[in-house]
Structures are given as structure tokens and as C-alpha cells.
Tab-separated table of C-alpha atoms in Angstrom:
chain	number	residue	atom	x	y	z
A	1392	MET	CA	13.566	16.350	-20.631
A	1393	LYS	CA	9.979	14.736	-20.535
A	1394	LYS	CA	11.235	11.528	-21.403
A	1395	THR	CA	14.045	11.663	-18.958
A	1396	TRP	CA	11.530	12.852	-16.183
A	1397	ARG	CA	9.125	10.282	-16.938
A	1398	SER	CA	12.037	7.575	-16.710
A	1399	ARG	CA	12.828	8.528	-13.262
A	1400	LEU	CA	9.278	8.797	-11.989
A	1401	ALA	CA	8.769	5.277	-13.100
A	1402	HIS	CA	11.726	3.967	-11.174
A	1403	GLY	CA	11.028	6.099	-8.314
A	1404	LEU	CA	7.163	5.303	-7.637
A	1405	ILE	CA	6.828	2.535	-7.635
A	1406	PHE	CA	4.763	-38.341	-2.897
A	1407	GLY	CA	1.676	-38.390	-5.290
A	1408	LEU	CA	-1.120	-37.881	-2.650
A	1409	GLY	CA	-4.157	-37.848	-4.522
A	1410	LEU	CA	-2.934	-36.748	-7.887
A	1411	ASN	CA	-5.031	-36.285	-10.964
A	1412	VAL	CA	-3.499	-35.235	-14.353
A	1413	VAL	CA	-5.997	-33.799	-16.720
A	1414	GLY	CA	-4.807	-33.414	-20.410
A	1415	SER	CA	-6.717	-30.434	-21.445
A	1416	PRO	CA	-6.199	-26.758	-20.464
A	1417	LEU	CA	-8.513	-24.712	-18.290
A	1418	PRO	CA	-11.704	-23.151	-19.650
A	1419	ARG	CA	-11.845	-19.617	-20.998
A	1420	SER	CA	-14.060	-18.657	-18.104
A	1421	SER	CA	-10.920	-19.042	-16.017
A	1422	PRO	CA	-9.450	-15.798	-14.421
A	1423	PHE	CA	-6.038	-17.291	-15.406
A	1424	ALA	CA	-7.118	-19.174	-18.718
A	1425	ILE	CA	-5.464	-16.457	-20.954
A	1426	HIS	CA	-2.105	-17.763	-20.123
A	1427	ALA	CA	-2.912	-21.212	-19.845
A	1428	LEU	CA	-4.339	-21.963	-23.183
A	1429	ARG	CA	-1.162	-23.915	-24.158
A	1430	ALA	CA	-0.833	-25.872	-21.099
A	1431	GLN	CA	-0.168	-29.565	-21.596
A	1432	GLU	CA	-1.417	-30.948	-18.399
A	1433	VAL	CA	-3.323	-29.565	-15.197
A	1434	ILE	CA	-2.406	-31.358	-11.822
A	1435	GLU	CA	-5.202	-31.542	-9.284
A	1436	VAL	CA	-3.928	-31.926	-5.830
A	1437	LYS	CA	-6.398	-33.267	-3.231
A	1438	GLY	CA	-7.239	-30.470	-0.363
A	1439	ARG	CA	-6.723	-32.539	2.522
A	1440	ASP	CA	-3.382	-31.707	4.316
A	1441	ARG	CA	-0.829	-33.918	5.125
A	1442	PRO	CA	1.181	-32.223	8.352
A	1443	ILE	CA	4.620	-32.168	8.394
A	1444	ASP	CA	6.966	-31.149	11.324
A	1445	PRO	CA	9.418	-28.537	11.073
A	1446	GLU	CA	12.408	-30.362	12.265
A	1447	PHE	CA	15.018	-27.805	11.061
A	1448	GLU	CA	18.603	-27.995	12.454
A	1449	GLU	CA	19.736	-24.740	13.486
A	1450	VAL	CA	23.565	-24.000	11.985
A	1451	TYR	CA	24.165	-20.686	13.321
A	1452	ARG	CA	22.890	-17.237	13.886
A	1453	VAL	CA	24.181	-13.913	13.246
A	1454	GLY	CA	23.190	-10.431	14.406
A	1455	VAL	CA	23.525	-8.953	18.202
A	1456	VAL	CA	22.488	-5.872	19.934
A	1457	ASP	CA	26.182	-5.177	20.644
A	1458	GLY	CA	29.338	-6.084	19.162
A	1459	GLU	CA	31.550	-5.606	16.389
A	1460	SER	CA	30.448	-3.619	13.592
A	1461	TRP	CA	29.619	-6.497	11.072
A	1462	GLU	CA	27.373	-8.275	13.935
A	1463	MET	CA	25.201	-5.221	14.440
A	1464	PHE	CA	22.413	-5.033	11.661
A	1465	ALA	CA	20.562	-2.102	10.834
A	1466	GLU	CA	17.744	-3.319	8.977
A	1467	VAL	CA	18.287	-6.619	6.904
A	1468	ALA	CA	16.602	-6.036	3.539
A	1469	GLN	CA	17.266	-9.378	1.900
A	1470	VAL	CA	19.749	-12.514	2.406
A	1471	ALA	CA	21.177	-14.921	-0.286
A	1472	PHE	CA	23.423	-17.759	-0.688
A	1473	ASP	CA	25.948	-18.724	-3.123
A	1474	ALA	CA	27.180	-22.225	-4.441
A	1475	GLU	CA	29.444	-22.790	-1.398
A	1476	GLY	CA	26.900	-21.903	1.254
A	1477	ASN	CA	28.384	-18.418	2.197
A	1478	LEU	CA	25.520	-16.263	3.293
A	1479	TYR	CA	25.112	-12.836	2.051
A	1480	VAL	CA	23.325	-10.032	4.310
A	1481	PHE	CA	21.952	-7.044	2.277
A	1482	ASP	CA	22.028	-4.543	5.412
A	1483	GLY	CA	21.326	-0.626	5.811
A	1484	THR	CA	18.813	1.971	6.135
A	1485	ALA	CA	18.582	3.167	2.608
A	1486	GLY	CA	15.808	2.623	0.072
A	1487	MET	CA	13.454	4.148	-2.378
A	1488	MET	CA	13.143	7.909	-2.209
A	1489	ARG	CA	15.338	8.359	0.895
A	1490	SER	CA	19.156	8.347	1.668
A	1491	GLY	CA	21.042	6.115	3.928
A	1492	GLU	CA	23.690	3.632	4.423
A	1493	MET	CA	23.963	0.428	2.681
A	1494	ARG	CA	26.367	-2.660	2.837
A	1495	VAL	CA	26.757	-6.165	1.993
A	1496	LEU	CA	28.197	-8.681	4.555
A	1497	VAL	CA	29.449	-12.160	3.810
A	1498	PHE	CA	29.706	-15.099	6.435
A	1499	ASP	CA	31.038	-18.531	5.507
A	1500	SER	CA	28.873	-21.783	5.662
A	1501	ALA	CA	29.973	-21.989	9.509
A	1502	GLY	CA	28.799	-18.400	10.124
A	1503	ARG	CA	32.174	-16.713	10.319
A	1504	PHE	CA	32.597	-13.203	9.233
A	1505	VAL	CA	34.357	-13.132	5.869
A	1506	ARG	CA	34.100	-9.557	4.374
A	1507	GLU	CA	32.285	-6.391	3.976
A	1508	PHE	CA	31.863	-4.301	1.100
A	1509	GLY	CA	29.472	-1.422	-0.511
A	1510	SER	CA	28.476	2.050	0.862
A	1511	SER	CA	25.814	4.619	-0.456
A	1512	GLY	CA	26.555	7.378	-2.812
A	1513	GLY	CA	26.444	8.481	-6.451
A	1514	GLY	CA	29.513	6.957	-7.978
A	1515	PRO	CA	30.257	3.597	-9.749
A	1516	GLY	CA	30.123	0.694	-7.046
A	1517	GLU	CA	28.247	2.921	-4.570
A	1518	PHE	CA	24.271	2.144	-3.886
A	1519	ASN	CA	22.002	4.727	-4.951
A	1520	GLN	CA	18.493	3.700	-4.461
A	1521	PRO	CA	19.308	-0.128	-4.515
A	1522	MET	CA	15.907	-1.909	-4.698
A	1523	GLY	CA	17.050	-5.584	-5.904
A	1524	PHE	CA	19.718	-7.807	-4.712
A	1525	ALA	CA	20.795	-11.228	-6.049
A	1526	VAL	CA	23.687	-13.468	-5.792
A	1527	LEU	CA	24.852	-15.931	-8.775
A	1528	ARG	CA	25.981	-19.312	-7.863
A	1529	ASP	CA	29.788	-18.336	-8.274
A	1530	GLY	CA	29.181	-15.342	-5.760
A	1531	THR	CA	28.783	-12.727	-8.256
A	1532	VAL	CA	26.478	-9.766	-6.326
A	1533	VAL	CA	23.845	-8.156	-8.579
A	1534	VAL	CA	22.357	-4.872	-7.216
A	1535	SER	CA	19.510	-3.321	-9.244
A	1536	ASP	CA	20.127	0.163	-8.451
A	1537	VAL	CA	17.419	2.647	-9.634
A	1538	GLY	CA	19.368	5.770	-8.976
A	1539	HIS	CA	22.005	4.761	-11.361
A	1540	ARG	CA	19.423	3.161	-13.746
A	1541	ALA	CA	21.696	0.186	-13.829
A	1542	TYR	CA	22.643	-3.349	-12.474
A	1543	GLN	CA	25.751	-3.134	-10.595
A	1544	LEU	CA	27.988	-6.146	-10.616
A	1545	PHE	CA	30.520	-7.257	-7.893
A	1546	ASP	CA	32.825	-10.134	-7.894
A	1547	ALA	CA	33.154	-12.941	-5.466
A	1548	SER	CA	35.671	-11.111	-3.339
A	1549	GLY	CA	33.301	-7.870	-3.179
A	1550	GLU	CA	35.341	-5.890	-5.945
A	1551	PHE	CA	32.982	-3.696	-8.013
A	1552	GLN	CA	33.414	-4.982	-11.662
A	1553	ARG	CA	30.926	-2.842	-14.047
A	1554	MET	CA	27.299	-1.490	-14.879
A	1555	VAL	CA	24.740	-2.887	-16.882
A	1556	ARG	CA	22.886	-0.019	-17.844
A	1557	ALA	CA	19.494	0.685	-19.055
A	1558	ASP	CA	19.116	1.855	-22.406
A	1559	ASP	CA	17.553	4.958	-23.301
A	1560	GLY	CA	15.434	3.632	-26.123
A	1561	PRO	CA	11.586	4.040	-25.717
A	1562	ASP	CA	11.268	0.196	-26.053
A	1563	ALA	CA	14.131	-0.616	-23.619
A	1564	PRO	CA	13.711	-2.472	-20.330
A	1565	SER	CA	13.801	-0.262	-17.323
A	1566	ILE	CA	15.606	-1.137	-13.891
A	1567	PRO	CA	12.818	-2.649	-12.042
A	1568	ALA	CA	11.761	-1.291	-8.451
A	1569	ASP	CA	11.405	-4.639	-6.952
A	1570	ALA	CA	13.070	-7.791	-6.215
A	1571	ILE	CA	15.453	-9.854	-8.448
A	1572	GLN	CA	16.384	-13.324	-8.352
A	1573	PRO	CA	19.632	-14.958	-9.994
A	1574	ASP	CA	19.137	-17.444	-12.888
A	1575	PRO	CA	20.912	-20.968	-11.560
A	1576	ARG	CA	22.534	-21.200	-14.824
A	1577	GLY	CA	24.796	-17.945	-14.306
A	1578	GLY	CA	25.120	-14.631	-16.191
A	1579	ALA	CA	21.537	-13.290	-15.583
A	1580	VAL	CA	18.877	-12.524	-13.151
A	1581	PHE	CA	14.949	-12.623	-13.272
A	1582	ALA	CA	12.837	-9.613	-12.814
A	1583	GLY	CA	9.210	-9.638	-11.986
A	1584	GLY	CA	6.712	-10.050	-9.238
A	1585	SER	CA	6.556	-6.272	-8.309
A	1586	VAL	CA	3.892	-5.194	-5.590
A	1587	GLY	CA	4.781	-1.307	-6.399
A	1588	LEU	CA	2.237	1.359	-6.353
A	1589	SER	CA	1.956	2.206	-9.604
A	1590	VAL	CA	2.445	0.901	-13.274
A	1591	MET	CA	3.553	3.075	-15.905
A	1592	ARG	CA	1.558	2.351	-19.144
A	1593	ALA	CA	4.033	4.069	-21.327
A	1594	VAL	CA	7.275	5.961	-20.395
A	1595	ASP	CA	6.952	8.172	-23.389
A	1596	GLY	CA	3.198	8.370	-23.854
A	1597	SER	CA	3.118	6.219	-27.178
A	1598	ALA	CA	2.872	2.606	-26.082
A	1599	ALA	CA	-0.397	0.867	-25.356
A	1600	PRO	CA	-1.249	0.266	-21.859
A	1601	PRO	CA	0.301	-2.949	-20.792
A	1602	THR	CA	-1.770	-6.054	-20.676
A	1603	SER	CA	0.275	-8.577	-18.597
A	1604	ARG	CA	2.793	-8.748	-15.805
A	1605	PRO	CA	5.901	-10.157	-17.415
A	1606	VAL	CA	8.765	-11.929	-15.725
A	1607	LEU	CA	11.959	-11.109	-17.446
A	1608	ARG	CA	15.293	-12.802	-17.831
A	1609	VAL	CA	17.854	-9.877	-17.819
A	1610	GLY	CA	21.089	-10.798	-19.372
A	1611	LEU	CA	24.138	-9.252	-17.585
A	1612	GLU	CA	26.868	-10.112	-20.094
A	1613	GLY	CA	26.731	-6.725	-22.185
A	1614	GLU	CA	26.980	-3.284	-20.997
A	1615	VAL	CA	23.366	-2.331	-21.814
A	1616	VAL	CA	20.220	-4.237	-20.380
A	1617	ARG	CA	18.661	-6.645	-22.449
A	1618	ALA	CA	15.695	-8.807	-21.341
A	1619	ASP	CA	13.534	-11.725	-22.639
A	1620	THR	CA	10.027	-12.138	-21.413
A	1621	VAL	CA	10.150	-15.858	-19.947
A	1622	ALA	CA	6.634	-15.782	-18.195
A	1623	GLU	CA	3.485	-13.680	-18.652
A	1624	GLY	CA	1.527	-13.000	-15.446
A	1625	TRP	CA	-2.168	-12.162	-15.858
A	1626	LEU	CA	-2.675	-8.387	-15.096
A	1627	PRO	CA	-6.105	-7.774	-12.999
A	1628	PRO	CA	-7.964	-4.648	-13.657
A	1629	ARG	CA	-6.496	-1.719	-12.129
A	1630	SER	CA	-7.792	1.959	-11.208
A	1631	ASP	CA	-7.055	4.807	-13.759
A	1632	LEU	CA	-5.502	8.276	-12.554
A	1633	GLU	CA	-6.459	9.851	-15.496
A	1634	ASP	CA	-9.291	11.694	-13.864
A	1635	LEU	CA	-6.569	13.316	-11.456
A	1636	ALA	CA	-4.816	14.649	-14.654
A	1637	THR	CA	-7.807	17.036	-15.068
A	1638	THR	CA	-7.081	18.911	-11.768
A	1639	LEU	CA	-4.912	22.199	-11.756
A	1640	VAL	CA	-1.518	20.330	-11.357
A	1641	PRO	CA	1.858	21.125	-13.453
A	1642	ALA	CA	1.643	19.791	-17.117
A	1643	GLU	CA	4.466	17.410	-16.820
A	1644	LEU	CA	2.752	15.571	-13.837
A	1645	ARG	CA	-0.535	15.947	-15.587
A	1646	ASP	CA	1.015	13.816	-18.327
A	1647	ALA	CA	2.383	11.283	-16.087
A	1648	LEU	CA	-0.757	10.716	-14.332
A	1649	ARG	CA	-2.490	9.698	-17.554
A	1650	SER	CA	0.075	7.210	-18.237
A	1651	MET	CA	-0.437	5.527	-14.917
A	1652	ALA	CA	-2.463	2.962	-12.972
A	1653	MET	CA	-3.069	2.029	-9.254
A	1654	PRO	CA	-3.486	-1.484	-8.138
A	1655	THR	CA	-6.502	-2.169	-6.573
A	1656	VAL	CA	-6.832	-3.483	-2.629
A	1657	PHE	CA	-6.149	-7.380	-2.454
A	1658	GLU	CA	-5.146	-7.373	-5.976
A	1659	PRO	CA	-3.676	-11.034	-6.576
A	1660	ARG	CA	0.041	-10.593	-6.430
A	1661	LEU	CA	2.545	-11.953	-9.200
A	1662	LEU	CA	4.573	-14.568	-6.979
A	1663	VAL	CA	7.607	-15.849	-8.848
A	1664	GLY	CA	9.864	-18.840	-8.127
A	1665	ILE	CA	13.145	-19.668	-10.179
A	1666	LEU	CA	13.556	-23.613	-10.267
A	1667	PRO	CA	17.056	-25.078	-10.331
A	1668	ASP	CA	17.235	-25.616	-14.176
A	1669	GLY	CA	16.090	-22.059	-14.771
A	1670	GLY	CA	12.460	-22.837	-15.205
A	1671	ILE	CA	9.661	-20.480	-13.713
A	1672	VAL	CA	6.898	-21.275	-11.302
A	1673	HIS	CA	4.677	-18.408	-10.906
A	1674	SER	CA	0.999	-17.566	-9.611
A	1675	ASP	CA	-0.972	-14.667	-10.774
A	1676	SER	CA	-4.610	-15.022	-9.894
A	1677	SER	CA	-6.731	-15.617	-6.705
A	1678	ALA	CA	-6.863	-19.297	-7.360
A	1679	TYR	CA	-4.436	-21.812	-5.923
A	1680	ALA	CA	-2.762	-22.296	-9.368
A	1681	LEU	CA	0.981	-22.789	-9.802
A	1682	LYS	CA	2.086	-22.502	-13.551
A	1683	VAL	CA	5.393	-24.103	-14.474
A	1684	THR	CA	7.276	-23.047	-17.329
A	1685	PRO	CA	10.189	-25.066	-18.718
A	1686	PRO	CA	13.502	-22.929	-19.371
A	1687	GLY	CA	13.441	-21.876	-23.205
A	1688	ALA	CA	9.697	-22.658	-23.198
A	1689	ARG	CA	7.112	-20.147	-24.993
A	1690	GLY	CA	4.250	-21.115	-22.415
A	1691	VAL	CA	3.282	-22.838	-19.232
A	1692	ALA	CA	3.785	-26.546	-19.427
A	1693	ARG	CA	2.031	-27.637	-16.233
A	1694	ILE	CA	-0.416	-26.016	-13.854
A	1695	ILE	CA	-0.819	-27.369	-10.335
A	1696	ARG	CA	-3.962	-26.891	-8.470
A	1697	ARG	CA	-5.643	-27.122	-4.933
A	1698	PRO	CA	-8.869	-26.790	-4.313
A	1699	PHE	CA	-8.834	-24.030	-2.005
A	1700	GLU	CA	-11.192	-20.941	-2.714
A	1701	PRO	CA	-10.481	-17.239	-2.648
A	1702	GLU	CA	-12.544	-15.408	0.197
A	1703	PRO	CA	-15.170	-12.654	-1.081
A	1704	VAL	CA	-14.330	-8.994	-0.100
A	1705	THR	CA	-17.492	-7.969	1.600
A	1706	PRO	CA	-18.139	-4.353	3.039
A	1707	GLU	CA	-17.013	-5.496	6.295
A	1708	VAL	CA	-13.646	-6.889	5.053
A	1709	GLN	CA	-13.349	-3.336	3.425
A	1710	ARG	CA	-14.183	-1.705	6.512
A	1711	GLU	CA	-11.884	-3.631	8.744
A	1712	HIS	CA	-8.935	-2.966	5.957
A	1713	GLU	CA	-9.535	0.698	6.486
A	1714	GLU	CA	-9.350	0.535	9.926
A	1715	ARG	CA	-5.989	-1.411	10.014
A	1716	THR	CA	-4.402	0.845	7.273
A	1717	ALA	CA	-5.278	3.923	9.151
A	1718	ALA	CA	-4.046	3.090	12.415
A	1719	ALA	CA	-0.842	1.949	10.619
A	1720	ARG	CA	-0.445	5.746	9.103
A	1721	ARG	CA	-1.238	6.905	12.594
A	1722	ALA	CA	1.578	4.804	14.270
A	1723	LEU	CA	3.985	6.392	11.506
A	1724	GLY	CA	2.968	9.771	12.390
A	1725	GLY	CA	0.554	10.423	9.796
A	1726	THR	CA	-3.240	11.327	10.325
A	1727	GLY	CA	-4.822	8.255	9.377
A	1728	GLY	CA	-6.653	9.739	6.647
A	1729	PRO	CA	-6.887	8.702	3.110
A	1730	LYS	CA	-4.245	7.155	1.122
A	1731	ILE	CA	-1.976	10.144	-0.250
A	1732	LEU	CA	0.125	10.055	-3.764
A	1733	GLN	CA	2.824	12.437	-3.811
A	1734	MET	CA	4.466	12.979	-7.295
A	1735	VAL	CA	7.686	15.124	-7.664
A	1736	GLY	CA	9.141	16.017	-11.252
A	1737	ALA	CA	12.464	16.661	-12.255
A	1738	ARG	CA	14.280	20.058	-11.682
A	1739	GLU	CA	15.049	22.016	-14.814
A	1740	GLY	CA	18.089	24.609	-13.974
A	1741	ASN	CA	17.440	26.365	-10.945
A	1742	SER	CA	13.542	26.376	-11.130
A	1743	PRO	CA	11.633	24.190	-8.242
A	1744	ARG	CA	10.583	20.553	-8.787
A	1745	PRO	CA	6.885	20.457	-10.236
A	1746	GLN	CA	5.081	18.478	-7.224
A	1747	ALA	CA	1.446	17.637	-6.566
A	1748	THR	CA	-0.190	15.713	-3.744
A	1749	PHE	CA	-3.442	13.932	-3.974
A	1750	GLU	CA	-6.077	11.828	-1.898
A	1751	LEU	CA	-6.672	8.583	-3.282
A	1752	GLU	CA	-10.100	6.738	-2.922
A	1753	GLU	CA	-8.950	2.965	-2.653
A	1754	SER	CA	-10.594	0.353	-5.007
A	1755	TYR	CA	-11.237	-2.985	-4.001
A	1756	TYR	CA	-10.404	-6.396	-6.123
A	1757	HIS	CA	-13.564	-8.661	-5.609
A	1758	GLU	CA	-11.889	-11.299	-3.792
A	1759	ILE	CA	-8.877	-12.182	-1.679
A	1760	SER	CA	-6.226	-14.483	-2.932
A	1761	VAL	CA	-5.482	-18.194	-1.776
A	1762	LEU	CA	-1.795	-17.620	-1.829
A	1763	ARG	CA	0.507	-15.178	-0.025
A	1764	GLY	CA	3.995	-16.506	-0.909
A	1765	LEU	CA	5.898	-18.629	-3.181
A	1766	ALA	CA	9.381	-19.720	-3.361
A	1767	ALA	CA	11.504	-22.713	-4.853
A	1768	THR	CA	14.301	-24.414	-3.095
A	1769	TRP	CA	17.813	-25.327	-4.685
A	1770	ASP	CA	16.574	-28.999	-5.032
A	1771	GLY	CA	13.479	-28.335	-6.875
A	1772	ARG	CA	10.675	-28.238	-4.099
A	1773	ILE	CA	7.997	-25.380	-4.303
A	1774	TRP	CA	7.109	-23.716	-0.875
A	1775	VAL	CA	3.661	-22.209	-1.240
A	1776	GLN	CA	2.255	-20.091	1.723
A	1777	ARG	CA	-1.661	-19.871	1.712
A	1778	ARG	CA	-3.697	-17.184	3.424
A	1779	GLY	CA	-4.448	-17.491	7.230
A	1780	GLU	CA	-7.800	-17.023	8.810
A	1781	GLU	CA	-7.589	-13.130	8.533
A	1782	PRO	CA	-7.688	-11.646	5.005
A	1783	GLU	CA	-4.106	-10.297	5.374
A	1784	SER	CA	-2.553	-13.149	7.625
A	1785	ASP	CA	-0.019	-16.070	6.843
A	1786	GLY	CA	-1.502	-19.402	6.834
A	1787	PRO	CA	-0.140	-22.972	6.286
A	1788	ILE	CA	2.828	-23.552	3.961
A	1789	ASP	CA	2.694	-26.315	1.330
A	1790	VAL	CA	5.527	-27.962	-0.174
A	1791	LEU	CA	5.245	-29.677	-3.697
A	1792	THR	CA	7.485	-30.791	-6.530
A	1793	ALA	CA	7.563	-28.947	-9.837
A	1794	GLU	CA	6.107	-32.149	-11.130
A	1795	GLY	CA	2.899	-31.599	-9.167
A	1796	ALA	CA	3.854	-34.238	-6.286
A	1797	TYR	CA	2.460	-33.337	-2.685
A	1798	VAL	CA	4.905	-33.517	-0.001
A	1799	GLY	CA	3.097	-32.145	2.950
A	1800	THR	CA	1.899	-28.786	4.796
A	1801	TYR	CA	3.402	-26.973	7.765
A	1802	ALA	CA	0.739	-25.807	9.997
A	1803	VAL	CA	0.114	-22.353	10.925
A	1804	GLY	CA	2.681	-20.964	13.159
A	1805	ALA	CA	4.764	-24.097	12.666
A	1806	THR	CA	7.639	-22.160	10.524
A	1807	GLU	CA	7.918	-18.809	8.701
A	1808	MET	CA	8.786	-18.756	5.005
A	1809	PRO	CA	12.586	-18.754	4.442
A	1810	ASP	CA	14.022	-15.479	3.252
A	1811	ALA	CA	16.425	-17.358	1.143
A	1812	PHE	CA	17.246	-20.837	0.306
A	1813	GLY	CA	20.817	-22.436	-0.485
A	1814	PRO	CA	22.723	-25.333	-1.205
A	1815	ASP	CA	22.681	-28.730	1.077
A	1816	GLY	CA	19.095	-27.722	2.499
A	1817	LEU	CA	20.479	-24.593	4.014
A	1818	ALA	CA	17.678	-21.717	4.596
A	1819	ALA	CA	17.941	-18.289	6.168
A	1820	PHE	CA	15.422	-16.723	8.389
A	1821	ILE	CA	15.374	-12.852	8.987
A	1822	GLU	CA	14.089	-12.381	12.372
A	1823	ARG	CA	14.368	-10.157	15.473
A	1824	ASP	CA	14.794	-11.044	18.999
A	1825	GLU	CA	13.129	-10.131	22.022
A	1826	LEU	CA	15.078	-6.812	22.108
A	1827	ASP	CA	13.989	-6.213	18.617
A	1828	VAL	CA	17.274	-6.571	17.165
A	1829	PRO	CA	17.556	-7.800	13.750
A	1830	ARG	CA	19.215	-11.207	13.163
A	1831	VAL	CA	19.538	-13.809	10.640
A	1832	VAL	CA	19.101	-17.719	11.395
A	1833	VAL	CA	20.340	-20.313	9.257
A	1834	ARG	CA	19.013	-23.645	9.403
A	1835	ARG	CA	19.376	-26.981	7.657
A	1836	LEU	CA	16.090	-28.577	6.045
A	1837	PRO	CA	15.389	-31.991	6.256
A	1838	ALA	CA	15.965	-33.832	2.680
A	1839	GLU	CA	12.100	-34.059	1.794
A	1840	VAL	CA	11.434	-30.496	1.660
A	1841	ARG	CA	14.935	-29.338	0.216
């Protein structure tokens, strides 16, 4: 039972303007040198921005305050495109640790409603804590479902096909409680880039603590999850929870606390984009450094950098962050006090679930990352969102190629980062209208930024 409960807890918590090609890898003192030692080239892009205008053509929009059921969205979680330009909207109210209705809506390339499928529940083809959503080029829908401990597959017509389940072995990959992205080559998804609350060091307590944040390619051909590491993201220092394990809590939860760690505030995110050939571009440090790993490669082949510096985390920055988070908790009906961790174990028979609640003292990373977002288009452009003037605000968006060519920069407020890219320059944006009604707007991007 201990391994079963730990497994559940692990899931539940949780062109060419100013180019300079350098042939040597980064110095070992660099915060991301560990995984860059085998890099073949480092490309330095100058820091002066070249503005580009957001000349986007609107194709259609869906989502209204009152209309047919397929026109009214509850809460759009994700969107995606297939190779035909069909838009898939993952809509509903369910999520981790809570119940609700979930569904998938499909619209054609002109915005006409095509079909709807999926509902919440515990059976095959029903959603039970769905956490990730991806659409393969052929229209296959993949849902990473933490409740089922499986990836659920639906064909292009919305019919449930099968589950690819997590193995029960101690070294088997789990079903991630974060986003997944489709492999453009088909037959797989990529998992990585988690910003979850905690990291399980070892499900059964025997494995060593993790030393990296891997990006995994998860094959979907078989009946059991099989995953290969395709990139290694740097893992920043984290706060151990072992001290909490000495408190008077149920033994089952005490063991789990010893196998967990919490990310620090302002920890550099692992940002991941998938290139059209199946290669990976990722950022894992607080610096402006994009690491490109070709498909099938064993290490980073190229690093693209711009001379923007992280911002130090001062006592004033910490105080302002604490005030913002306290205000946000009060707005959600909380007390505005310290961060709370609630842990609930598995039920054995008719006995109550073991549970415990802790106040967590937040630890801070020493600087605020330059980058806040990263995505790759179907034609191979890399969109990178930088930090704004405030520590937790969105800033300009750079557009580059995987070869390191700089296309230009969208100024602050000129456009949001697209929530999904598609074929022929399509891009989908999840928005809210003046009445706070969720909608999806599909626009077509100019050729130079596709």
C-alpha cells in the first residue's frame, strides 16, 4: 500500500542581425554549464531590439456569453491544432484535486463547429483529473490523466481508442501532472517543463534525489508508458521538507515528506518548445540562454544567448512578493497568511485518510529569470517572452530561428504569447471579452514570424 499511496501523492501534488558564433562551450562557472559542456556552438545575438509590428489577420473567434452549448465555454484550459487547421478546445471546470466537467470541442479551419466529445468520470474514455492535453498532426487527441494513471487516446473522430498506462515498476515513468506537447513526427508526446509545487525524490524511497529536470519523449505505441530522456534541464537548489517530517504526523505522510522538496520563489522555470523536426529547445536557468537539441542527439548542439541580465532578489522584492501573494489568497477566501501545504494519504479499508496541514516558510532564489515563456511554431520560429519591468510581469517577445537568426521583437503589450501555433501561420489566443467571458481568437501570423 505504501508504494501505491506514494504514487498517488506524486501525481496529485504536484535575419542574422549581430550574430557571433563561438566554437567553445560555456565556462564551468556558468549556472547552466553542466548540460552545455558538449555544445558545439554558442551564438550571441546583440541586445538591441529590432521592433516588429503585430500585423495579425483575424481568422475567426469562438466563445460567447449566450448561445449554443458548444459556443459557451466554462474555462478554456488549453487549445491546439491538427495538420488540417482544425482547432481543439479543452474546456471545463475540472482539475487536479477537484471534480467537474471536462470536454473537447473541435472547430474547422473556418471556425465552424465540428464535434464535441469527452466527459468527466472514472471509466475508460472519461476524464479523471486530466492534467495535460495534446493533439497529434493526424488529429489524435492525447490526454495525460493523473486519476487513471494513463495517457488516454482518442482518434480524429473523437472516439476513445485506448489507454497507455503507467507501469508499476519502481523505475517506471509516471504520468506527469503538467503540460504535454505533441511530437510532430507522430506516435509520441513530450513531457517536461513542470512548475508543480513539489518534486518526489523517489516514489519508493530507494532512489537518489533527482539531479535534473528531464524532458521526456513518451511513446504511445504500446500498452504501458515507455519514456526516453531527450534533454536534461538544470535543477536549481530546492528547499527540503525533511524537517517537517519530525513533527507529529501520521507515519505514512512523514515518509512522504522526507522524499519531497519545494521549489524556491522565483526559481528558474524549465521552458520547453518542440521544433518541427522533433528537436527540443529549452531554457533552464535565469539567464537568456536557449538550448537546442536536435532529434536523436545526446546533448545540446547549440546555445542562443542575448545579453540581458537577471534581476537580483532584494528584501524589497521579497516583501512586495509576499504582499501580492497574501492579497491573492485573501481574494480566494483565504486568510492571506503563510503558504499552506495539505497532504492526504490513501484510505485503507474504512479507516479515515491520514492527513496533515503545514505552514511553509518560503525560500527565495537569488535572482529573477530573464525569460518567462517559450514556444516553437510549426515552421520553426522560436517565440521567447522576456520579463517585464515588474518581477512577475510579461515583457517583450523575441522571435528567432533555431539556427540563431534574430527576426525581431514585439514590444511590451503589442501582443500576447499565442496559446497554440498551427499550420499555415495559424495561432490561437485564449482571451476574455469585456464581460469576462472566455473565448478563443484565431489569427494568422505573417510569414517572417511563423
